[in-house]
Structure formats: C-alpha cells, structure tokens
PDB file of C-alpha atoms and ligand atoms in Angstrom:
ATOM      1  CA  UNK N  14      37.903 -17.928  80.371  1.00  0.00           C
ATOM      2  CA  UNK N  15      38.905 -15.190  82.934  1.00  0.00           C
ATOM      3  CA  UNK N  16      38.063 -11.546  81.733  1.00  0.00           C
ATOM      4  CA  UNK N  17      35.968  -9.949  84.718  1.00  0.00           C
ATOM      5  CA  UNK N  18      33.492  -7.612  84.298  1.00  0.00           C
ATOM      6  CA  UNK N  19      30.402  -5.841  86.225  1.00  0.00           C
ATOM      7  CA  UNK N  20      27.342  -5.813  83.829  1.00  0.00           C
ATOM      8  CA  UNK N  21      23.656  -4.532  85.644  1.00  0.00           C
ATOM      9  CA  UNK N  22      20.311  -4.978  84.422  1.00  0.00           C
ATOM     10  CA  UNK N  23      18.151  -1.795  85.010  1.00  0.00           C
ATOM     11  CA  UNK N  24      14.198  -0.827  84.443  1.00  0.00           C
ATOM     12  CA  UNK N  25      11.154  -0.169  85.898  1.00  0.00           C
ATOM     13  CA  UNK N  26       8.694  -2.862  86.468  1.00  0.00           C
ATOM     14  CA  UNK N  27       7.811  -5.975  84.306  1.00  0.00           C
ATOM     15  CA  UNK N  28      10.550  -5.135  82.499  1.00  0.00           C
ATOM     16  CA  UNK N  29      11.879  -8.241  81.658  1.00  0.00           C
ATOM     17  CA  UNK N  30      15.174  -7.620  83.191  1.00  0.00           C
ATOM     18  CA  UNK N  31      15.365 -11.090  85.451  1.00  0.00           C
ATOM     19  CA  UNK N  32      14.922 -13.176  82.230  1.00  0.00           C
ATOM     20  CA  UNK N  33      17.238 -11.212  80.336  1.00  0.00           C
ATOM     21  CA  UNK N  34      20.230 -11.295  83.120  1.00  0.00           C
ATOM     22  CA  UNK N  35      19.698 -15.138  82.770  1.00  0.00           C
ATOM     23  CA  UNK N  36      19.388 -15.433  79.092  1.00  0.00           C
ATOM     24  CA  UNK N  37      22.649 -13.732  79.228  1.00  0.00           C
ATOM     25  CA  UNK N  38      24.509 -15.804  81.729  1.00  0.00           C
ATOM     26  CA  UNK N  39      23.436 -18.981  79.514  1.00  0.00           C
ATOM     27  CA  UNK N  40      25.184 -17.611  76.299  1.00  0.00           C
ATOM     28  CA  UNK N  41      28.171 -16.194  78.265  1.00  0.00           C
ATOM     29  CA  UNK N  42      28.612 -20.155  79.929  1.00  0.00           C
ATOM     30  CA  UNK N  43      28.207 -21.520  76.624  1.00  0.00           C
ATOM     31  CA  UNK N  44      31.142 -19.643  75.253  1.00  0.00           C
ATOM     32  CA  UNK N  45      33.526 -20.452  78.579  1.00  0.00           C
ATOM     33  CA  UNK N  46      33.297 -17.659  80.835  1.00  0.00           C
ATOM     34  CA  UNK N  47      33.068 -17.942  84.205  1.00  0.00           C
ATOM     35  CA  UNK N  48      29.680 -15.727  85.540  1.00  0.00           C
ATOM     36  CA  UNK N  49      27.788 -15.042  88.636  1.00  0.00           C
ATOM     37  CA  UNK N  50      24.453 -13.928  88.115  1.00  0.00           C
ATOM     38  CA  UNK N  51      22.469 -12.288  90.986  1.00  0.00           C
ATOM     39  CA  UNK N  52      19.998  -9.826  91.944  1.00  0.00           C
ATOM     40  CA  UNK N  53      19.145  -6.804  94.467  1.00  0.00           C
ATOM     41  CA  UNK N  54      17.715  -6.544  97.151  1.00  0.00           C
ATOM     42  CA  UNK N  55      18.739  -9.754  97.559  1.00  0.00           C
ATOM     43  CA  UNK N  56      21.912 -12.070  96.833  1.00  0.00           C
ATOM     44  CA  UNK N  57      22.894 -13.052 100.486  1.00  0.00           C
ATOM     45  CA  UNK N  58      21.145 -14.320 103.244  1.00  0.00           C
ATOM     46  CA  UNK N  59      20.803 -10.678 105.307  1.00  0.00           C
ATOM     47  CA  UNK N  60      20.147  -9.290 102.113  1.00  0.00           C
ATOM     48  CA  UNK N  61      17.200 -12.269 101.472  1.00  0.00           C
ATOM     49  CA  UNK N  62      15.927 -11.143 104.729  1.00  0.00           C
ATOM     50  CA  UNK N  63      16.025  -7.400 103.929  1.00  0.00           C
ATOM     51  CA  UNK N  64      14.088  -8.253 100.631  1.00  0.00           C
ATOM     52  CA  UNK N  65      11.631  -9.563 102.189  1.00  0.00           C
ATOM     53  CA  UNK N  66      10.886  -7.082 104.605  1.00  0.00           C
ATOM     54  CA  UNK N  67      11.091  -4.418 102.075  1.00  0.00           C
ATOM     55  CA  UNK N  68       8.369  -5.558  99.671  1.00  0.00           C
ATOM     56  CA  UNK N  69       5.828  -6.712 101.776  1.00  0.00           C
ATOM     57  CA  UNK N  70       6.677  -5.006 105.225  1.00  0.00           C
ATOM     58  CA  UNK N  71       3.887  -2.681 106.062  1.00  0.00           C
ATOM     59  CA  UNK N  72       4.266   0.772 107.407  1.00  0.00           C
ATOM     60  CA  UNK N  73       7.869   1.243 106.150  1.00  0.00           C
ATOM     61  CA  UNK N  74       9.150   4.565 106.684  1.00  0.00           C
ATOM     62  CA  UNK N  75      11.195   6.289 103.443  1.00  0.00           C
ATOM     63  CA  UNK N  76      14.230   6.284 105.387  1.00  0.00           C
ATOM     64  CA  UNK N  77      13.906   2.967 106.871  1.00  0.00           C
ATOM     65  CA  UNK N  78      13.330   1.793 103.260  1.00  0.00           C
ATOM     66  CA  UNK N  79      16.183   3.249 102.168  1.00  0.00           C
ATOM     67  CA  UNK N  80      18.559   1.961 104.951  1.00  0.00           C
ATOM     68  CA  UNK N  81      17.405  -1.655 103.821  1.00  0.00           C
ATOM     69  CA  UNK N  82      18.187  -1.364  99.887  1.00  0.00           C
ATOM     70  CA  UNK N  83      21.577   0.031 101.008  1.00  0.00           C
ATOM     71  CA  UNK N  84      22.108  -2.987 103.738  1.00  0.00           C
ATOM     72  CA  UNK N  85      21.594  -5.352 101.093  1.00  0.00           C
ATOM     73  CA  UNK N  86      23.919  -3.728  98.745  1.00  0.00           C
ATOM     74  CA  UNK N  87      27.015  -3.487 100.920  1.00  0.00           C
ATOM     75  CA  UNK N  88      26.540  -6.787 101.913  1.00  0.00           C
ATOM     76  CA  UNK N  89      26.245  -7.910  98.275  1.00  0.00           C
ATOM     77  CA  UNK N  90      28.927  -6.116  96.809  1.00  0.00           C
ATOM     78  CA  UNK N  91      30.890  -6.908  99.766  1.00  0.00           C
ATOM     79  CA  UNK N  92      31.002 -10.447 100.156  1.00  0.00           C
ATOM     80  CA  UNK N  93      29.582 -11.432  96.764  1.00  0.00           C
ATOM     81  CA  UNK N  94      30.311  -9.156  93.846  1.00  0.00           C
ATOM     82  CA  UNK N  95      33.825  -7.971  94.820  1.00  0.00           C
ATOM     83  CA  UNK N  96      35.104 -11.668  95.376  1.00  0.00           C
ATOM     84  CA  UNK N  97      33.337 -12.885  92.261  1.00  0.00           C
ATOM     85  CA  UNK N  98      35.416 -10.416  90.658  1.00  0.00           C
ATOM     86  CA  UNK N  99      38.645 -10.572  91.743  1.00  0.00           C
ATOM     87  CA  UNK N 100      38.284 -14.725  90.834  1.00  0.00           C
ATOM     88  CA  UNK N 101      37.454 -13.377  87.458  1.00  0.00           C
ATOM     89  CA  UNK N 102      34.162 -14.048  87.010  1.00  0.00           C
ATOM     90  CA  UNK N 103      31.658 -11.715  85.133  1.00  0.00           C
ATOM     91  CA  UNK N 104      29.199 -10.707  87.093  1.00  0.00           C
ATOM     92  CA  UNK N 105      25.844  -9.941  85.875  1.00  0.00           C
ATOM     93  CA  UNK N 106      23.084  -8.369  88.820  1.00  0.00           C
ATOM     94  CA  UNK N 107      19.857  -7.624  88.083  1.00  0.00           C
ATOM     95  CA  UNK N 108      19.741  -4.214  89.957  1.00  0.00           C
ATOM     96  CA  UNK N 109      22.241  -2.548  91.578  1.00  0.00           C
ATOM     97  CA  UNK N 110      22.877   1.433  92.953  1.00  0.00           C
ATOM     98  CA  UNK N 111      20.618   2.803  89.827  1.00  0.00           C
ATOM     99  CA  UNK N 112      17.751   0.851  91.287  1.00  0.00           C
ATOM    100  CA  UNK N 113      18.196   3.453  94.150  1.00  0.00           C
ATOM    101  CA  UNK N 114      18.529   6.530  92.387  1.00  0.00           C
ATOM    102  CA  UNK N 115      15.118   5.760  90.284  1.00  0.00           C
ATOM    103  CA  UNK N 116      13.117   4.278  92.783  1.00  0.00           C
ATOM    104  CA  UNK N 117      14.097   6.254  96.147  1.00  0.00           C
ATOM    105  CA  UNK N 118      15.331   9.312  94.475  1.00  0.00           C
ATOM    106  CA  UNK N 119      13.003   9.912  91.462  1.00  0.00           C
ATOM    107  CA  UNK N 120      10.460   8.362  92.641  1.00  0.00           C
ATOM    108  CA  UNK N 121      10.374   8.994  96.623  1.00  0.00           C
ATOM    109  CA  UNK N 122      12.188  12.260  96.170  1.00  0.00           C
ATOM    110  CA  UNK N 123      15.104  11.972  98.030  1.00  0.00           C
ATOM    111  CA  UNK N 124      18.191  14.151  97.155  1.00  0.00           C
ATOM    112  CA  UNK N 125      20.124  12.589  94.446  1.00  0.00           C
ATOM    113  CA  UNK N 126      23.832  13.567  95.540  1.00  0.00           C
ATOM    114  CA  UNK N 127      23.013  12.253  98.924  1.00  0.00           C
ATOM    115  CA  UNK N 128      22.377   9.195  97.296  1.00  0.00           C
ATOM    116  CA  UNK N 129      24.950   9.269  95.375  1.00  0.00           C
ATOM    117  CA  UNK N 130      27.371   9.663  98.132  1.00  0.00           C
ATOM    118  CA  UNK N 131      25.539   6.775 100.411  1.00  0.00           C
ATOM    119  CA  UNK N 132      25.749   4.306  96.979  1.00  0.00           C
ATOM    120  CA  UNK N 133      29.553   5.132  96.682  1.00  0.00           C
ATOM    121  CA  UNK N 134      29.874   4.432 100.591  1.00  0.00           C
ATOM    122  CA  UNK N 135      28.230   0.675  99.922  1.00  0.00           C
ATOM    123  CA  UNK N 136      29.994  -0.113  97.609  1.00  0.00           C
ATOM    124  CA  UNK N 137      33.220   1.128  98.469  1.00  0.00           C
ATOM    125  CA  UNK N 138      32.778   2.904  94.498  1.00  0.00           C
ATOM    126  CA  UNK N 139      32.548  -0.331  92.546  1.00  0.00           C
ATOM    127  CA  UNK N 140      30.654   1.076  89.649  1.00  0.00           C
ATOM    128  CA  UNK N 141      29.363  -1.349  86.719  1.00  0.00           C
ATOM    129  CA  UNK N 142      31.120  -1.830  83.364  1.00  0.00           C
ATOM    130  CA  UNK N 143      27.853  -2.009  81.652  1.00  0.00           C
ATOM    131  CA  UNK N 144      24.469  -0.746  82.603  1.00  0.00           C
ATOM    132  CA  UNK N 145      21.508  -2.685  80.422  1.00  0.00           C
ATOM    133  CA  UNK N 146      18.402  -0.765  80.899  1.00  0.00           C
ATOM    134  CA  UNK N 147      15.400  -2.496  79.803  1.00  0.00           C
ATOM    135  CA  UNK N 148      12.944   0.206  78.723  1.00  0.00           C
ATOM    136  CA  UNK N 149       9.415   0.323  79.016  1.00  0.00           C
ATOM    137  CA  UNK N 150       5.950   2.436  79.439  1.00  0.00           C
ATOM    138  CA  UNK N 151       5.081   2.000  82.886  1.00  0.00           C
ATOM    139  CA  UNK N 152       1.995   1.331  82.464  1.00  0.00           C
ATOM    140  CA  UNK N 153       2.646  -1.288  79.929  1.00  0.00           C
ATOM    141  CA  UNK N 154       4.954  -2.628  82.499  1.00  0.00           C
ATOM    142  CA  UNK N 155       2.870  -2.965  85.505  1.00  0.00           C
ATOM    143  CA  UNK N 156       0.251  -4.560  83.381  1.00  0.00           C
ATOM    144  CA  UNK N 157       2.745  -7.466  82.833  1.00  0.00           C
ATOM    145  CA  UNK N 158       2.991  -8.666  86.407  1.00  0.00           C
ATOM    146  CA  UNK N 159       0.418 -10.992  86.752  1.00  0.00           C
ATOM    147  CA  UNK N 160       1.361 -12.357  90.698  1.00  0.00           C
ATOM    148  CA  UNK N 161       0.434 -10.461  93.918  1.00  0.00           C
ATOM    149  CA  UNK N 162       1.905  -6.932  93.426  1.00  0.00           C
ATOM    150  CA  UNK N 163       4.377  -6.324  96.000  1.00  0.00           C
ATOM    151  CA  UNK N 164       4.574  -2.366  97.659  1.00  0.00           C
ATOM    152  CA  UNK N 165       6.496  -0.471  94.820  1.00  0.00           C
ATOM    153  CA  UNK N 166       4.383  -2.160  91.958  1.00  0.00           C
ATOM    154  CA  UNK N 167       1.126  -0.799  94.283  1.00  0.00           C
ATOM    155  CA  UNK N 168       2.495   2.774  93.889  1.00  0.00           C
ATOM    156  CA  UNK N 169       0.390   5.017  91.448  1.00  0.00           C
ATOM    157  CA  UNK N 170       1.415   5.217  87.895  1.00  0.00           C
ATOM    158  CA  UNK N 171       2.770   8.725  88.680  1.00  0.00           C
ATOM    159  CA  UNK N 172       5.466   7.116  90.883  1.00  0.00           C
ATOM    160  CA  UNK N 173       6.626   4.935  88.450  1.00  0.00           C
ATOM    161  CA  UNK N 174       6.690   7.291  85.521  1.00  0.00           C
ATOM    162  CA  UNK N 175       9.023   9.490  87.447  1.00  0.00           C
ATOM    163  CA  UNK N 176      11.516   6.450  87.584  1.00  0.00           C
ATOM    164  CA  UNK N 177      11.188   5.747  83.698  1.00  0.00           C
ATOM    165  CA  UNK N 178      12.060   9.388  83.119  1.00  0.00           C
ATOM    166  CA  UNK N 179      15.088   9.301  85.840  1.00  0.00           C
ATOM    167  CA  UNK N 180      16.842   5.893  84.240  1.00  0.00           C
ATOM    168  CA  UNK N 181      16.518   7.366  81.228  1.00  0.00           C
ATOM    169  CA  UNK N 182      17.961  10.861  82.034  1.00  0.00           C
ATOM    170  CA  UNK N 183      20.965   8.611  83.812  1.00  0.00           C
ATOM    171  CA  UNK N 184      21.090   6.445  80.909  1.00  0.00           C
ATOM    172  CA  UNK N 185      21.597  10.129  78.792  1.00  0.00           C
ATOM    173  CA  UNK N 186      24.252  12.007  81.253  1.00  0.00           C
ATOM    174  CA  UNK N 187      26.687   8.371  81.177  1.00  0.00           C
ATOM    175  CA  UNK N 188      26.044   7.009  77.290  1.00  0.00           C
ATOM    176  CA  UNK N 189      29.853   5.246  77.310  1.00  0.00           C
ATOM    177  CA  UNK N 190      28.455   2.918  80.384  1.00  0.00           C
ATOM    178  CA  UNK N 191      24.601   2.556  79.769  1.00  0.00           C
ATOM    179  CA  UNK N 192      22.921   1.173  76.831  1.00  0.00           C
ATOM    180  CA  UNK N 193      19.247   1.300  76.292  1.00  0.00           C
ATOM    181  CA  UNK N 194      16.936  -1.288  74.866  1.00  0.00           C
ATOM    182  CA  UNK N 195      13.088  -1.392  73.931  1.00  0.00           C
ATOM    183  CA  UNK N 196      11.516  -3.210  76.486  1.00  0.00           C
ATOM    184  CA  UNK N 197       8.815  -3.558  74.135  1.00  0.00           C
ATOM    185  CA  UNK N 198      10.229  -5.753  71.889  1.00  0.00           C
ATOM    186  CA  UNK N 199      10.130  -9.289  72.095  1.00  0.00           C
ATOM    187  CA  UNK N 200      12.695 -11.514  74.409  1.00  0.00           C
ATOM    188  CA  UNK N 201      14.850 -12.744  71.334  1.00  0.00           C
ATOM    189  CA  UNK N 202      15.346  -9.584  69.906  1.00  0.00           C
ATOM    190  CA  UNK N 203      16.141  -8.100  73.058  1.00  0.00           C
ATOM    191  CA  UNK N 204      18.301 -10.794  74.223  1.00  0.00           C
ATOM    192  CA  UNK N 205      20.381 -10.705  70.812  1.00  0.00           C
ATOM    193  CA  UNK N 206      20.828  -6.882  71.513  1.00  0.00           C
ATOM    194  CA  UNK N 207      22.089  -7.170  74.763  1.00  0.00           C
ATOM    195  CA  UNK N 208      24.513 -10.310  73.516  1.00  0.00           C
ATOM    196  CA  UNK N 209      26.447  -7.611  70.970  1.00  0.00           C
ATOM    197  CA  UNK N 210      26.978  -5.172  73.510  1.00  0.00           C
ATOM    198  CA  UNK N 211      28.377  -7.565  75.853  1.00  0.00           C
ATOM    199  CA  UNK N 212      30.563  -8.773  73.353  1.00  0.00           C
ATOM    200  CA  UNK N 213      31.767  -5.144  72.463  1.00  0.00           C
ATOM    201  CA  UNK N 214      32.538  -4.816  75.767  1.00  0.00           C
ATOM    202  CA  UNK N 215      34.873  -8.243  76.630  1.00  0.00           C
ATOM    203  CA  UNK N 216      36.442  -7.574  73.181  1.00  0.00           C
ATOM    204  CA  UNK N 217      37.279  -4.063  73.508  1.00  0.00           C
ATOM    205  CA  UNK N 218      37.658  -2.772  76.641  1.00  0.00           C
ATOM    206  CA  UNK N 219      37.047  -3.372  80.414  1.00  0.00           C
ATOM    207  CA  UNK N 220      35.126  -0.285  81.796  1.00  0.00           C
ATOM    208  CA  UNK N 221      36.353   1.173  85.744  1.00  0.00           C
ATOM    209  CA  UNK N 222      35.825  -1.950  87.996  1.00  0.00           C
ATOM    210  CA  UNK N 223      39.130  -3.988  87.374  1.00  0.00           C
ATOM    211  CA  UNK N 224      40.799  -0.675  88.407  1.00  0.00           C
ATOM    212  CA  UNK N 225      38.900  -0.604  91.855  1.00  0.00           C
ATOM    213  CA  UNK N 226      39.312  -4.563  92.550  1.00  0.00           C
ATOM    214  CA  UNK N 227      42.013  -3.983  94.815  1.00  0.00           C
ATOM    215  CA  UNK N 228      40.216  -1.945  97.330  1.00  0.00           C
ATOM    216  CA  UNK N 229      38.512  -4.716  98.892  1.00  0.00           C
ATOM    217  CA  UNK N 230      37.553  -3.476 102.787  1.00  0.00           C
TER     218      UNK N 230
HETATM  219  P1  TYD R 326      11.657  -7.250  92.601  1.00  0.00           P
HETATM  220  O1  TYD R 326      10.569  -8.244  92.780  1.00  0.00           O
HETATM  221  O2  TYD R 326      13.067  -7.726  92.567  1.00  0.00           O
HETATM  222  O3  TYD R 326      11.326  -6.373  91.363  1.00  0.00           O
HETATM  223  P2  TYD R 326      11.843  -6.518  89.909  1.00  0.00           P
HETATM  224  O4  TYD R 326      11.480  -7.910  89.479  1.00  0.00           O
HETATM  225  O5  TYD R 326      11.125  -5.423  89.200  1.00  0.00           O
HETATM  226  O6  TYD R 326      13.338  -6.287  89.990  1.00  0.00           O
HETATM  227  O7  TYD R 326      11.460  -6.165  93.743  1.00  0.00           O
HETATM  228  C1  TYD R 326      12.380  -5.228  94.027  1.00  0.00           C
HETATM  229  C2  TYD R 326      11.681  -3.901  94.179  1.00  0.00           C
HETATM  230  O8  TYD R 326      12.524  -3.031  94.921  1.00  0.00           O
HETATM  231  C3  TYD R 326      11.429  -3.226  92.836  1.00  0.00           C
HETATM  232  O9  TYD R 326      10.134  -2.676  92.843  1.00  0.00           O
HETATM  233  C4  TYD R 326      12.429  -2.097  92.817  1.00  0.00           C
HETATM  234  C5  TYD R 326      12.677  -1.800  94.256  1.00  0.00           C
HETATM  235  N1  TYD R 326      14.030  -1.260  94.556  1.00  0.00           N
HETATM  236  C6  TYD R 326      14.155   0.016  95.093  1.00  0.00           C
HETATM  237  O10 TYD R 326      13.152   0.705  95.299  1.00  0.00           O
HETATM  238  N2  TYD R 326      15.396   0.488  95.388  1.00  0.00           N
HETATM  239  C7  TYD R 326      16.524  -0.244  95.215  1.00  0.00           C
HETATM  240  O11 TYD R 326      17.642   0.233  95.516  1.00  0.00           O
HETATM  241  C8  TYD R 326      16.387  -1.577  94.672  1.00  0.00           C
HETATM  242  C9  TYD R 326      17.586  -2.435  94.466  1.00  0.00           C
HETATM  243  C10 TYD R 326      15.111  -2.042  94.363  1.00  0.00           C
END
C-alpha cells in the first residue's frame, strides 16, 4: 500500500521510544504498507559518524554540538527521508528537529527561533505528520538505562527536566500534530495507543509533508 506519511518518535531518555518506532513498523508491514524506520543522529553513514562523535566525543563545544545534530539531519532528511517519501513509504524516525529544540534549546539554552530557523534550513521545512512523544519523569527515565551512559544521559537531572517540560510545552502549542503518551505505562498499552493514532491519521487525513514532497533540493 502507498499512502506516505512522516510519523517521529519524541522523549527524553529511557523513554522507550526505539522499541516503540519498531513495534510500530511491524504492525504497519503486517497490514501492507511500505515503511522506513530510522533514527537521529544517525540514519546515514556521515550521520553514523556524527553520532558517534556526539555522544562520546569529549570536550564538545555547544555550538560544535549543535552543528553535528543538524549535519546529520540534512543529510537524513536529504537523502533518506525525502526519497522514502516521495516512493511512498511511511516513514517512522525515532527523533527528528524536536530532539533539537528540547535537548539544545531547553536544555543547553540556546534561542529557540534560531533553532527554529536552522531546523527549517535542514530540512528544507519537511515537518512530521505525526509527532509521538513518549512521556516520562526524568528521573524515572534515566534510571532505565542500564548500559554505559553516553554525554546527555551524564547531564544532571536539572538538564533533563528542562527538556520534559519543553516537549511537553511543544506538544501543548501544536495538539493537531503531537500526541502524548504515558511513558509509564507498560509497552503493550503504549504500543496499542500509538497503533490508533496512526490509524486515525492514514484513514483521515495526511498532515503537511505530501504538500512539501516536491521541493526536493
Ligand atoms: P541515543 O542513544 O539515540 O538516545 P535515545 O535512545 O534516547 O534516542 O542518543 C542520542 C542523544 O542525542 C540523546 O541523548 C538525545 C540527543 N540529541 C540532541 O541532543 N539533539 C538532537 O537534535 C538529537 C537528534 C538528539
């Protein structure tokens, strides 16, 4: 089946966003539509690369760390997303130009238009149909991860309540595009939440992206 669409998994660490975004590319095969699922930073080889760097390179400066998310975005959207699209694929990404707002803006500070405006330049304005943001306490959250914690999950707990309280102001000011679910709750309720929004949206109504598939660079 061929009905594209741009669905993103958002939330804060330990989340449970990873398992969800492939819990819901299962059901969505099963039924016949063609998907893509990937992930930010990440998703291409630069963009591999960049990930790397970015969670375990020492000494990164705030801009420098910035720069990188965005690198691996353009070249995501660019060469992966866009194309998926236009073949009519759905696309599901865990992460995506949120990610940025939260972590750099809430949490690092950085002026939110100016992100804004550097997102929209990445991504030559492909916006998601659907944002999915898994919600959670961030302390519960960090207490999940049980591997080596990587630089943002070594940030204080400060840090990473300011990016709970920033997804969920976004998630407020844009209701018609974000839904939010209780992290809390276990993965089959969550996963059966997510699966009746999804189908809301392929049955009703394609959000902005199909209108912006033609402006490929
Ligand atoms: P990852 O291991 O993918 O975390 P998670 O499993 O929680 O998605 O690591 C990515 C980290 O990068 C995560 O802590 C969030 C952070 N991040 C940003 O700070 N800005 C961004 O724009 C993106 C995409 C991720």
């Amino acid at each position: 089946m061929e009905n594209p669409a741009f669905i993103v998994f958002e939330g804060g660490e330990g989340s449970g966003k990873s398992t969800q975004a492939r819990a819901l590319r299962e059901r969505l095969r099963k039924v016949g539509y063609k998907t893509v699922l990937t992930h930010e930073p990440g998703g291409t080889m630069l963009g591999e690369r960049l990930r790397r760097w970015v969670k375990w390179g020492r000494d990164i400066t705030i801009p420098t760390e910035l720069l990188l998310f965005l690198a691996s975005r353009s070249q995501l959207t660019t060469r992966v997303i866009r194309p998926a699209l236009e073949s009519g694929n759905i696309v599901i990404c865990d992460r995506y130009s949120a990610s940025t707002i939260a972590y750099q803006g809430y949490g690092r500070g950085i002026n939110l238009d100016f992100l804004e405006s550097l997102n929209a330049f990445v991504t030559d304005g492909l916006e998601p149909d659907m944002v999915i943001l898994l919600d959670l306490d961030a302390a519960e959250g960090l207490t999940r991860k049980k591997r080596k914690w990587d630089s943002f999950e070594r940030e204080d707990f400060i840090f990473h309540q300011r990016i709970r309280d920033g997804y969920l102001e976004m998630a407020a000011a844009d209701p018609e595009r974000w839904i939010v679910i209780d992290g809390t709750l276990p993965e089959f309720p969550v996963a059966e939440r997510v699966w009746e929004r999804v189908r809301d949206l392929l049955i009703y109504g394609k959000g902005p992206s199909s209108s912006l598939l033609t402006r490929s660079p």
